Amino acid sequence: MTPTRIVLGITGGIAAYKAAELARLLVKAGYSVDCVLTEAATHFIGAATLQAITGRPVYQDLWDARVPNGMAHIELGRDTAALLIAPAAADFMAKLVHGRADDLLSTLCLARDCPLLIAPAMNRQMWAHPATQRNAAQLIADGVTLLGPAAGEQACGETGLGRMLEAADLFAALTAFLQPKPLAELRVLITAGPTFEPIDPVRGLTNLSSGKMGYALAVCAHAAGAVVTLVSGPTALATPWGVTRIDITRADEMLAAVEGHIADCEIFIAVAAVADYRPAEPQTSKIKKTDAAMTLQLTPTTDILARIAARPDAPFCVGFAAETEAVLEHAAEKRLKKGIPLIVANRAQDTLGHDDATCVLIDAHGTHPLARAPKTEIAAQIITHIAHLYSKG
Ligand code: CTP
């Protein structure tokens, strides 16, 4: 059985307070979390906090005999999905490089057969120092996975590279790391969200798409090992960890961004609710109100998905069909018309803007209904299906 235990190592740094939130996210996702603190970490976070969040004892001492065989440094590394050190201070990284084992956490790092991930956290000059950079390179060469650091404001008042990743990003990175990788080495381009077609400088045509499904697919494709580029219309969503995002507003900008990147991609997933029409002559000045009725002349936009699917070097294309009635019939028709191997059909009223979705996957083999579930779960099932169809060629 796949282990569901994570050992969360915490070393001395102000970012240690974020480890509490990370532990909470892991526990909420169903992992058992064993926290191991260095002596320095205890100056920043209390064992009681972590014990309360994880519901498990917190370890600090190499001589702690509370584990079954009395040897915490051996026992904690067994049946463990991963050992994540967050924050990993500069000094601890140096220690790891030399294989020193003078406390519980550093000894555990040597006596383990699970993957080791570290989230560096330090002042920007400490991170940029050649010694730390040498250590980071050596740790990567030794098979350690580095998560971050990020750039931004630091506790010392300076700004630069060295901040620990936020807890939510570490959670996403760790869970992605632990997933099977059916899309390894593949490049996936995803469109998401609505487009906005200007009428004048302050008005435009748009739709109710929130971007949630496209973003959830980006998360799952990245977790499945793909290199993911997300071309996004205006949304309120944060860029998923590890995903490259290109922001656009109009349908023609989305088309240009997709055409600019598609040649490098094996899979294209068109989730965006692209405007089918745009105002024929957007005004450069605000339109003034009069008493007369007004007619807005619209002109069709390019169907991005159909255009990509028609290329001689077309990637594996996936479309979405949001329909208000005769969902399956319209979606099946759309799949054939656009010439794509897979379409995801759903009822627009139940899906647009919602956190949950019900959908049916339609491919050359037939229909595959997916029960209503959060979009994050639906997205994982869609990615599994895509990986399966893609692998069959
Ligand atoms: N799509 C696209 N470019 C467009 C319009 C749609 O890439 N200009 C993609 C969507 O991202 C989706 C699929 O085509 O994957 C279906 O979009 P939808 O709007 O439901 O279908 P249409 O072909 O536009 O048909 P209709 O609006 O008549 O239902």
Coordinates of N, CA, C and O in Angstrom, one line a residue, residues 47-222:
A47 N 6.2 22.9 19.9 CA 5.8 21.6 19.7 C 4.3 21.4 19.9 O 3.7 20.6 19.2
A48 N 3.8 22.1 20.9 CA 2.4 21.9 21.2 C 1.5 22.3 20.1 O 0.5 21.7 19.8
T49 N 1.9 23.3 19.3 CA 1.1 23.8 18.2 C 1.0 22.7 17.1 O -0.1 22.3 16.6
L50 N 2.2 22.1 16.8 CA 2.2 21.0 15.8 C 1.5 19.8 16.3 O 0.9 19.1 15.5
Q51 N 1.7 19.5 17.5 CA 1.1 18.3 18.1 C -0.5 18.4 18.0 O -1.2 17.4 17.7
A52 N -1.0 19.6 18.3 CA -2.4 19.8 18.3 C -2.9 19.7 16.8 O -4.0 19.2 16.6
I53 N -2.2 20.2 15.9 CA -2.6 20.2 14.5 C -2.6 18.8 13.9 O -3.5 18.4 13.2
T54 N -1.5 18.1 14.2 CA -1.3 16.8 13.6 C -2.0 15.7 14.4 O -2.2 14.6 13.9
G55 N -2.2 15.9 15.7 CA -2.8 14.9 16.5 C -1.8 13.8 16.8 O -2.2 12.6 17.1
R56 N -0.5 14.1 16.6 CA 0.5 13.1 16.8 C 1.7 13.7 17.6 O 1.9 14.9 17.7
P57 N 2.5 12.8 18.3 CA 3.6 13.4 19.0 C 4.6 14.1 18.1 O 4.7 13.8 16.9
V58 N 5.3 15.1 18.6 CA 6.3 15.8 17.9 C 7.7 15.4 18.4 O 7.9 15.3 19.6
Y59 N 8.6 15.2 17.5 CA 9.9 14.7 17.9 C 11.0 15.8 17.8 O 11.0 16.6 16.8
Q60 N 11.9 15.8 18.7 CA 13.0 16.7 18.7 C 14.3 16.1 19.0 O 15.4 16.6 18.7
D61 N 14.3 14.9 19.8 CA 15.4 14.4 20.4 C 15.9 13.1 19.8 O 15.1 12.2 19.6
L62 N 17.2 13.0 19.4 CA 17.7 11.8 18.8 C 17.5 10.6 19.7 O 17.4 9.5 19.3
W63 N 17.4 10.8 21.0 CA 17.3 9.7 22.0 C 15.8 9.5 22.4 O 15.6 8.8 23.4
D64 N 14.9 10.1 21.6 CA 13.5 9.9 21.9 C 13.1 8.4 21.7 O 13.3 7.8 20.7
A65 N 12.5 7.8 22.8 CA 12.3 6.3 22.7 C 10.8 6.0 22.5 O 10.4 4.9 22.7
R66 N 10.0 7.0 22.1 CA 8.5 6.8 22.1 C 8.1 6.0 20.9 O 7.0 5.6 20.8
V67 N 9.0 5.8 19.9 CA 8.6 5.0 18.7 C 8.8 3.5 19.0 O 9.5 3.2 19.9
P68 N 8.1 2.6 18.2 CA 8.0 1.2 18.5 C 9.4 0.6 18.8 O 9.5 -0.2 19.7
N69 N 10.4 0.9 18.0 CA 11.7 0.2 18.2 C 12.7 1.0 19.0 O 13.9 0.7 19.1
G70 N 12.2 2.1 19.5 CA 13.0 3.0 20.4 C 14.1 3.8 19.6 O 14.8 4.5 20.2
M71 N 14.1 3.7 18.3 CA 15.0 4.4 17.5 C 14.3 5.3 16.5 O 14.0 5.0 15.4
A72 N 14.1 6.6 17.0 CA 13.3 7.5 16.2 C 13.9 7.8 14.8 O 13.2 7.9 13.8
H73 N 15.3 7.9 14.8 CA 15.9 8.2 13.5 C 15.8 7.2 12.5 O 15.9 7.5 11.3
I74 N 15.5 5.9 12.9 CA 15.2 4.8 11.9 C 13.7 4.7 11.6 O 13.3 4.7 10.5
E75 N 13.0 4.7 12.7 CA 11.5 4.4 12.6 C 10.8 5.4 11.8 O 9.9 5.1 11.0
L76 N 11.1 6.7 12.0 CA 10.4 7.8 11.4 C 10.5 7.8 9.8 O 9.7 8.3 9.1
G77 N 11.6 7.2 9.4 CA 11.9 7.2 7.9 C 11.2 6.0 7.2 O 11.3 5.8 6.0
R78 N 10.6 5.1 8.0 CA 10.0 3.9 7.4 C 8.5 4.1 7.1 O 7.9 4.9 7.7
D79 N 8.1 3.4 6.0 CA 6.7 3.6 5.6 C 6.3 5.1 5.4 O 5.2 5.5 5.9
T80 N 7.2 5.8 4.9 CA 7.0 7.3 4.8 C 6.9 7.6 3.3 O 7.8 7.2 2.5
A81 N 5.9 8.4 2.9 CA 5.8 8.8 1.5 C 6.9 9.8 1.1 O 7.5 9.7 0.0
A82 N 7.3 10.7 2.0 CA 8.3 11.7 1.8 C 8.7 12.4 3.1 O 7.9 12.5 4.0
L83 N 9.9 12.9 3.1 CA 10.4 13.7 4.2 C 10.6 15.1 3.6 O 11.4 15.3 2.6
L84 N 9.8 16.0 4.1 CA 9.9 17.4 3.6 C 10.4 18.3 4.7 O 9.9 18.3 5.8
I85 N 11.5 19.0 4.4 CA 12.0 20.0 5.4 C 11.6 21.4 5.0 O 12.0 21.9 4.0
A86 N 10.8 22.0 5.8 CA 10.2 23.3 5.5 C 10.0 24.1 6.9 O 9.2 23.7 7.6
P87 N 10.8 25.1 7.1 CA 11.8 25.7 6.3 C 13.1 24.9 6.4 O 13.4 24.3 7.5
A88 N 14.0 25.0 5.4 CA 15.3 24.4 5.4 C 16.3 25.6 5.5 O 16.4 26.4 4.5
A89 N 16.9 25.8 6.7 CA 17.8 27.0 6.8 C 19.1 26.7 6.1 O 19.4 25.6 5.8
A90 N 19.9 27.8 5.9 CA 21.2 27.7 5.2 C 22.1 26.7 5.9 O 22.7 25.8 5.3
D91 N 22.1 26.8 7.2 CA 23.0 25.9 8.0 C 22.6 24.4 7.8 O 23.4 23.6 7.7
F92 N 21.3 24.2 7.8 CA 20.8 22.8 7.7 C 21.2 22.2 6.3 O 21.6 21.1 6.1
M93 N 21.1 23.1 5.3 CA 21.5 22.6 3.9 C 22.9 22.3 3.9 O 23.3 21.3 3.3
A94 N 23.8 23.1 4.6 CA 25.2 22.8 4.6 C 25.5 21.5 5.3 O 26.3 20.7 4.9
K95 N 24.7 21.2 6.4 CA 24.8 20.0 7.1 C 24.5 18.8 6.3 O 25.2 17.8 6.3
L96 N 23.4 18.9 5.5 CA 22.9 17.8 4.6 C 24.0 17.5 3.6 O 24.3 16.3 3.3
V97 N 24.7 18.5 3.0 CA 25.7 18.3 2.0 C 26.8 17.5 2.6 O 27.3 16.6 1.9
H98 N 27.1 17.7 3.8 CA 28.2 17.0 4.4 C 27.8 15.7 5.1 O 28.6 14.9 5.6
G99 N 26.5 15.4 5.1 CA 26.0 14.1 5.7 C 26.2 14.1 7.2 O 26.4 13.0 7.8
R100 N 26.2 15.3 7.8 CA 26.4 15.3 9.3 C 25.1 14.7 9.9 O 24.0 14.9 9.4
A101 N 25.3 14.1 11.0 CA 24.1 13.5 11.7 C 24.3 13.7 13.2 O 24.6 12.8 14.0
D102 N 24.1 15.0 13.6 CA 24.3 15.3 15.0 C 23.0 15.7 15.8 O 23.0 16.2 16.9
D103 N 21.9 15.5 15.1 CA 20.6 15.6 15.8 C 19.6 14.7 15.1 O 19.9 14.0 14.1
L104 N 18.3 14.7 15.6 CA 17.4 13.7 15.1 C 17.1 13.9 13.6 O 17.1 13.0 12.8
L105 N 16.8 15.2 13.2 CA 16.4 15.5 11.8 C 17.6 15.2 10.9 O 17.3 14.5 9.8
S106 N 18.8 15.6 11.2 CA 19.9 15.3 10.2 C 20.2 13.8 10.1 O 20.5 13.3 9.1
T107 N 20.0 13.1 11.2 CA 20.3 11.7 11.2 C 19.2 11.0 10.4 O 19.5 10.1 9.6
L108 N 18.0 11.4 10.6 CA 16.8 10.9 9.8 C 17.0 11.1 8.3 O 16.7 10.2 7.5
C109 N 17.7 12.2 7.9 CA 17.9 12.5 6.5 C 18.9 11.4 5.9 O 18.8 11.2 4.7
L110 N 19.8 10.9 6.7 CA 20.7 9.9 6.2 C 20.0 8.5 6.2 O 20.2 7.7 5.3
A111 N 19.3 8.2 7.3 CA 18.7 6.9 7.5 C 17.3 6.8 7.0 O 16.3 6.8 7.7
R112 N 17.1 7.0 5.7 CA 15.7 7.0 5.1 C 15.8 6.3 3.8 O 16.8 6.3 3.1
D113 N 14.6 5.7 3.4 CA 14.5 5.3 2.0 C 13.4 5.9 1.2 O 13.0 5.5 0.2
C114 N 12.9 7.1 1.8 CA 11.9 7.9 1.1 C 12.5 9.1 0.5 O 13.6 9.5 0.8
P115 N 11.8 9.7 -0.5 CA 12.4 10.9 -1.1 C 12.5 12.1 -0.1 O 11.7 12.2 0.9
L116 N 13.5 12.9 -0.3 CA 13.8 14.1 0.6 C 13.5 15.4 -0.3 O 14.1 15.5 -1.3
L117 N 12.6 16.2 0.3 CA 12.4 17.5 -0.4 C 12.7 18.6 0.6 O 12.4 18.4 1.8
I118 N 13.2 19.7 0.2 CA 13.5 20.8 1.1 C 13.0 22.1 0.5 O 13.0 22.3 -0.7
A119 N 12.5 23.0 1.5 CA 12.0 24.3 1.1 C 13.0 25.3 1.7 O 12.8 25.7 2.9
P120 N 14.0 25.7 1.0 CA 14.9 26.7 1.6 C 14.2 28.0 2.0 O 13.3 28.4 1.4
A121 N 14.7 28.6 3.1 CA 14.2 29.8 3.6 C 15.3 30.6 4.3 O 15.9 30.1 5.3
M122 N 15.7 31.7 3.8 CA 16.7 32.5 4.4 C 16.8 33.9 3.8 O 16.1 34.2 2.8
N123 N 17.6 34.7 4.4 CA 17.8 36.1 3.9 C 18.4 36.0 2.5 O 19.1 35.1 2.1
R124 N 18.1 37.0 1.6 CA 18.5 36.9 0.2 C 20.0 36.8 0.0 O 20.5 36.1 -0.9
Q125 N 20.8 37.5 0.9 CA 22.2 37.4 0.7 C 22.8 36.0 1.1 O 23.7 35.5 0.5
M126 N 22.1 35.4 2.1 CA 22.5 34.1 2.5 C 22.2 33.1 1.4 O 23.0 32.2 1.1
W127 N 21.1 33.3 0.7 CA 20.7 32.4 -0.4 C 21.7 32.6 -1.6 O 22.1 31.6 -2.2
A128 N 22.0 33.9 -1.9 CA 22.8 34.2 -3.1 C 24.3 33.8 -2.8 O 25.1 33.7 -3.8
H129 N 24.7 33.6 -1.5 CA 26.1 33.4 -1.2 C 26.6 32.1 -2.0 O 25.9 31.1 -2.1
P130 N 27.8 32.2 -2.6 CA 28.3 31.1 -3.4 C 28.3 29.8 -2.6 O 28.1 28.7 -3.1
A131 N 28.5 29.8 -1.3 CA 28.5 28.6 -0.5 C 27.2 28.0 -0.5 O 27.0 26.7 -0.7
T132 N 26.1 28.8 -0.3 CA 24.7 28.2 -0.3 C 24.4 27.7 -1.7 O 23.8 26.6 -1.8
Q133 N 24.8 28.4 -2.7 CA 24.5 28.0 -4.1 C 25.2 26.7 -4.4 O 24.6 25.8 -5.0
R134 N 26.5 26.6 -3.9 CA 27.2 25.3 -4.1 C 26.4 24.2 -3.4 O 26.3 23.1 -3.9
N135 N 26.0 24.5 -2.2 CA 25.2 23.4 -1.4 C 23.9 23.0 -2.1 O 23.6 21.9 -2.2
A136 N 23.2 24.0 -2.6 CA 22.0 23.7 -3.3 C 22.2 22.8 -4.5 O 21.5 21.8 -4.7
A137 N 23.3 23.2 -5.3 CA 23.6 22.4 -6.5 C 24.0 20.9 -6.1 O 23.6 20.0 -6.7
Q138 N 24.7 20.8 -5.0 CA 25.2 19.5 -4.5 C 24.0 18.7 -4.1 O 23.9 17.5 -4.3
L139 N 23.0 19.3 -3.4 CA 21.9 18.6 -2.9 C 21.0 18.1 -4.1 O 20.5 16.9 -4.0
I140 N 20.9 18.9 -5.1 CA 20.1 18.5 -6.3 C 20.9 17.3 -6.9 O 20.2 16.3 -7.3
A141 N 22.2 17.4 -7.0 CA 23.0 16.2 -7.5 C 22.8 15.0 -6.7 O 22.9 13.9 -7.2
D142 N 22.6 15.2 -5.4 CA 22.4 14.0 -4.5 C 21.0 13.5 -4.5 O 20.6 12.6 -3.8
G143 N 20.1 14.1 -5.4 CA 18.7 13.6 -5.5 C 17.7 14.2 -4.6 O 16.6 13.8 -4.5
V144 N 18.1 15.3 -4.0 CA 17.1 16.1 -3.1 C 16.3 17.0 -4.1 O 16.9 17.6 -5.0
T145 N 15.0 17.1 -3.8 CA 14.2 18.0 -4.6 C 14.1 19.3 -3.8 O 13.6 19.4 -2.7
L146 N 14.4 20.4 -4.5 CA 14.3 21.8 -3.9 C 13.0 22.4 -4.3 O 12.7 22.5 -5.5
L147 N 12.2 22.9 -3.3 CA 11.0 23.6 -3.6 C 11.2 25.0 -3.3 O 11.4 25.4 -2.1
G148 N 11.3 25.9 -4.3 CA 11.6 27.3 -4.0 C 13.1 27.5 -3.9 O 13.9 26.7 -4.4
P149 N 13.6 28.6 -3.3 CA 12.8 29.6 -2.6 C 12.0 30.5 -3.6 O 12.3 30.5 -4.8
A150 N 11.2 31.4 -3.0 CA 10.4 32.4 -3.8 C 11.1 33.7 -3.5 O 11.9 33.9 -2.6
A151 N 10.8 34.7 -4.4 CA 11.2 36.1 -4.2 C 10.2 36.9 -3.5 O 9.0 36.6 -3.6
G152 N 10.6 37.9 -2.8 CA 9.6 38.8 -2.2 C 10.1 39.4 -0.9 O 11.3 39.4 -0.7
E153 N 9.2 40.0 -0.2 CA 9.6 40.7 1.1 C 10.1 39.7 2.1 O 9.5 38.7 2.2
Q154 N 11.1 40.1 2.8 CA 11.7 39.1 3.8 C 11.5 39.7 5.2 O 11.3 40.9 5.4
A155 N 11.5 38.8 6.2 CA 11.3 39.2 7.6 C 12.3 40.3 8.0 O 12.0 41.1 8.8
C156 N 13.5 40.2 7.4 CA 14.6 41.2 7.8 C 14.4 42.5 7.2 O 15.1 43.5 7.4
G157 N 13.3 42.7 6.3 CA 13.0 44.0 5.7 C 13.5 44.1 4.3 O 13.2 45.1 3.6
E158 N 14.4 43.2 3.9 CA 14.9 43.2 2.6 C 14.0 42.5 1.6 O 13.0 41.9 2.0
T159 N 14.2 42.7 0.3 CA 13.4 42.1 -0.7 C 14.3 41.3 -1.6 O 15.3 41.8 -2.1
G160 N 13.9 40.1 -1.9 CA 14.7 39.3 -2.8 C 14.4 37.8 -2.8 O 13.4 37.4 -2.2
L161 N 15.3 37.0 -3.4 CA 15.1 35.6 -3.4 C 15.5 34.9 -2.1 O 16.6 35.2 -1.7
G162 N 14.7 34.1 -1.5 CA 15.1 33.5 -0.3 C 13.9 33.1 0.6 O 14.0 32.3 1.5
R163 N 12.7 33.8 0.3 CA 11.5 33.5 1.1 C 11.1 32.0 0.9 O 11.2 31.5 -0.2
M164 N 10.6 31.4 2.0 CA 10.0 30.1 1.8 C 8.7 30.2 1.0 O 8.0 31.2 1.1
L165 N 8.4 29.2 0.2 CA 7.2 29.2 -0.6 C 6.0 29.2 0.5 O 6.2 28.7 1.6
E166 N 4.9 29.7 0.0 CA 3.7 29.7 0.9 C 3.3 28.3 1.2 O 3.5 27.4 0.3
A167 N 2.6 28.1 2.3 CA 2.2 26.7 2.7 C 1.3 26.1 1.6 O 1.5 24.9 1.3
A168 N 0.4 26.8 0.9 CA -0.4 26.2 -0.1 C 0.4 25.8 -1.3 O 0.1 24.7 -1.9
D169 N 1.4 26.5 -1.6 CA 2.3 26.1 -2.8 C 3.1 24.9 -2.4 O 3.3 24.0 -3.2
L170 N 3.6 24.8 -1.2 CA 4.4 23.7 -0.7 C 3.5 22.4 -0.7 O 3.9 21.3 -1.2
F171 N 2.2 22.6 -0.3 CA 1.3 21.5 -0.3 C 1.1 21.0 -1.7 O 1.1 19.8 -2.0
A172 N 0.8 22.0 -2.6 CA 0.6 21.6 -4.0 C 1.8 20.9 -4.6 O 1.7 19.9 -5.3
A173 N 3.0 21.4 -4.3 CA 4.2 20.9 -4.9 C 4.5 19.5 -4.3 O 4.8 18.6 -5.1
L174 N 4.2 19.3 -3.1 CA 4.4 18.0 -2.5 C 3.4 16.9 -3.0 O 3.8 15.8 -3.4
T175 N 2.2 17.3 -3.0 CA 1.2 16.4 -3.5 C 1.4 16.1 -5.0 O 1.3 14.9 -5.4
A176 N 1.8 17.1 -5.8 CA 2.1 16.8 -7.2 C 3.3 15.8 -7.3 O 3.3 14.9 -8.1
F177 N 4.3 16.0 -6.4 CA 5.5 15.2 -6.4 C 5.1 13.7 -6.2 O 5.7 12.8 -6.7
L178 N 4.1 13.5 -5.3 CA 3.7 12.1 -5.0 C 2.8 11.4 -6.0 O 2.6 10.2 -5.8
Q179 N 2.3 12.2 -6.9 CA 1.4 11.6 -7.9 C 2.1 10.7 -8.9 O 3.2 10.9 -9.2
P180 N 1.4 9.7 -9.5 CA 2.0 9.0 -10.6 C 2.1 10.0 -11.8 O 1.5 11.0 -11.8
K181 N 3.0 9.7 -12.7 CA 3.4 10.7 -13.7 C 3.1 10.2 -15.2 O 4.0 10.1 -16.0
P182 N 1.8 9.9 -15.5 CA 1.5 9.4 -16.8 C 1.7 10.4 -17.9 O 1.8 10.0 -19.1
L183 N 1.9 11.7 -17.6 CA 2.2 12.7 -18.7 C 3.6 13.2 -18.6 O 3.9 14.3 -19.1
A184 N 4.5 12.4 -18.0 CA 5.9 12.8 -17.9 C 6.5 13.1 -19.3 O 6.2 12.4 -20.2
E185 N 7.2 14.2 -19.3 CA 7.9 14.7 -20.5 C 7.0 15.2 -21.6 O 7.4 15.4 -22.7
L186 N 5.7 15.3 -21.3 CA 4.8 15.9 -22.3 C 4.5 17.3 -22.0 O 4.5 17.7 -20.9
R187 N 4.2 18.1 -23.1 CA 3.9 19.5 -22.9 C 2.4 19.7 -23.2 O 1.9 19.2 -24.2
V188 N 1.8 20.4 -22.3 CA 0.3 20.5 -22.4 C 0.0 22.0 -22.4 O 0.5 22.8 -21.6
L189 N -0.8 22.4 -23.4 CA -1.3 23.8 -23.4 C -2.8 23.8 -23.1 O -3.5 23.0 -23.7
I190 N -3.2 24.7 -22.2 CA -4.6 24.7 -21.8 C -5.1 26.2 -21.9 O -4.4 27.1 -21.5
T191 N -6.3 26.3 -22.5 CA -7.0 27.6 -22.4 C -8.0 27.6 -21.3 O -8.6 26.6 -21.1
A192 N -8.2 28.7 -20.6 CA -9.1 28.7 -19.5 C -9.7 30.1 -19.4 O -9.2 31.1 -19.8
G193 N -10.9 30.1 -18.7 CA -11.6 31.4 -18.3 C -12.4 31.9 -19.5 O -12.5 31.3 -20.6
P194 N -12.9 33.1 -19.3 CA -13.7 33.8 -20.3 C -12.8 34.6 -21.2 O -11.6 34.8 -20.9
T195 N -13.3 35.1 -22.3 CA -12.6 36.3 -23.0 C -13.4 37.5 -22.7 O -14.6 37.4 -22.3
F196 N -12.9 38.6 -23.0 CA -13.6 39.9 -22.9 C -13.4 40.7 -24.2 O -12.2 41.0 -24.5
E197 N -14.5 41.0 -24.8 CA -14.4 41.6 -26.2 C -14.8 43.1 -26.0 O -16.0 43.3 -25.8
P198 N -13.9 44.0 -26.1 CA -14.3 45.4 -25.8 C -15.4 46.0 -26.8 O -15.3 45.7 -28.0
I199 N -16.3 46.7 -26.2 CA -17.2 47.5 -27.0 C -16.7 48.9 -27.1 O -16.7 49.6 -28.2
D200 N -16.2 49.4 -26.0 CA -15.6 50.7 -25.9 C -14.6 50.6 -24.8 O -14.4 49.5 -24.2
P201 N -13.9 51.7 -24.4 CA -12.8 51.5 -23.3 C -13.4 51.1 -22.0 O -12.6 50.6 -21.1
V202 N -14.7 51.1 -21.7 CA -15.2 50.8 -20.4 C -16.2 49.6 -20.4 O -16.7 49.2 -19.4
R203 N -16.5 49.1 -21.6 CA -17.6 48.1 -21.7 C -17.1 47.0 -22.6 O -16.2 47.2 -23.5
G204 N -17.7 45.8 -22.4 CA -17.4 44.7 -23.3 C -18.3 43.5 -23.2 O -19.2 43.5 -22.4
L205 N -18.1 42.5 -24.0 CA -18.9 41.3 -24.0 C -18.0 40.2 -23.4 O -16.9 40.0 -23.7
T206 N -18.6 39.5 -22.4 CA -17.9 38.4 -21.7 C -18.9 37.4 -21.3 O -20.1 37.4 -21.8
N207 N -18.5 36.4 -20.5 CA -19.5 35.4 -20.1 C -19.1 34.9 -18.6 O -18.2 35.5 -18.0
L208 N -19.9 33.9 -18.1 CA -19.8 33.6 -16.7 C -18.7 32.6 -16.3 O -18.6 32.2 -15.2
S209 N -17.8 32.3 -17.3 CA -16.8 31.3 -17.0 C -15.9 31.8 -15.8 O -15.4 33.0 -15.9
S210 N -15.6 31.0 -14.8 CA -14.7 31.4 -13.7 C -13.3 31.0 -14.0 O -12.4 31.5 -13.3
G211 N -13.1 30.0 -14.9 CA -11.7 29.5 -15.1 C -11.4 28.3 -14.2 O -10.3 27.7 -14.4
K212 N -12.3 28.0 -13.3 CA -11.9 26.9 -12.3 C -11.6 25.6 -12.9 O -10.6 24.9 -12.5
M213 N -12.3 25.2 -13.9 CA -12.1 23.9 -14.5 C -10.7 23.9 -15.3 O -9.9 22.9 -15.1
G214 N -10.4 24.9 -16.0 CA -9.2 25.0 -16.8 C -8.0 25.0 -15.8 O -7.0 24.3 -16.0
Y215 N -8.1 25.8 -14.7 CA -7.0 25.9 -13.7 C -6.9 24.5 -13.0 O -5.7 24.1 -12.7
A216 N -8.0 23.8 -12.7 CA -7.9 22.5 -12.0 C -7.2 21.5 -13.0 O -6.4 20.7 -12.5
L217 N -7.5 21.6 -14.3 CA -6.8 20.7 -15.2 C -5.3 21.0 -15.3 O -4.5 20.1 -15.4
A218 N -5.0 22.3 -15.2 CA -3.6 22.7 -15.2 C -2.8 22.1 -14.0 O -1.7 21.6 -14.1
V219 N -3.5 22.2 -12.8 CA -2.9 21.6 -11.6 C -2.7 20.1 -11.8 O -1.6 19.5 -11.5
C220 N -3.7 19.4 -12.3 CA -3.6 17.9 -12.4 C -2.6 17.5 -13.5 O -1.9 16.5 -13.4
A221 N -2.6 18.3 -14.6 CA -1.6 17.9 -15.7 C -0.2 18.1 -15.2 O 0.7 17.3 -15.5
H222 N 0.0 19.2 -14.4 CA 1.3 19.4 -13.8 C 1.7 18.2 -12.9 O 2.8 17.7 -12.9

